[in-house]
């Protein structure tokens, strides 16, 4: 059911938002229908930093 997939995406986004707050680092989050896209970058550093890798690791743990 399409609603269920849309709902699951938002559930995942909410979990990522909690992690992002804990890490003090906030990804760009896009959600369309049943797809969620996260972009991790440290804009003021002009690219990737350790904060991005740390948050990515924490997000990966959500998916395991």
Short mmCIF file of C-alpha atoms in Angstrom, two decimals, residues 10-35:
data_model
loop_
_atom_site.label_atom_id
_atom_site.label_comp_id
_atom_site.label_asym_id
_atom_site.label_seq_id
_atom_site.Cartn_x
_atom_site.Cartn_y
_atom_site.Cartn_z
CA UNK A 10 8.67 9.57 7.43
CA UNK A 11 9.33 7.22 10.34
CA UNK A 12 12.89 6.83 9.11
CA UNK A 13 13.24 10.60 8.70
CA UNK A 14 12.11 11.11 12.30
CA UNK A 15 14.74 8.64 13.53
CA UNK A 16 17.42 10.41 11.48
CA UNK A 17 16.29 13.77 12.90
CA UNK A 18 16.79 12.49 16.46
CA UNK A 19 20.27 11.20 15.58
CA UNK A 20 21.14 14.46 13.85
CA UNK A 21 20.20 16.45 16.95
CA UNK A 22 22.33 14.17 19.14
CA UNK A 23 25.27 14.60 16.79
CA UNK A 24 24.73 18.34 16.36
CA UNK A 25 24.93 17.85 12.61
CA UNK A 26 21.99 18.10 10.23
CA UNK A 27 21.70 16.48 6.80
CA UNK A 28 19.62 17.70 3.91
CA UNK A 29 16.59 15.40 3.78
CA UNK A 30 14.34 14.89 0.76
CA UNK A 31 11.26 12.66 0.71
CA UNK A 32 9.18 11.90 -2.35
CA UNK A 33 6.59 9.14 -2.29
CA UNK A 34 8.51 6.06 -1.12
CA UNK A 35 12.07 7.42 -1.38
#
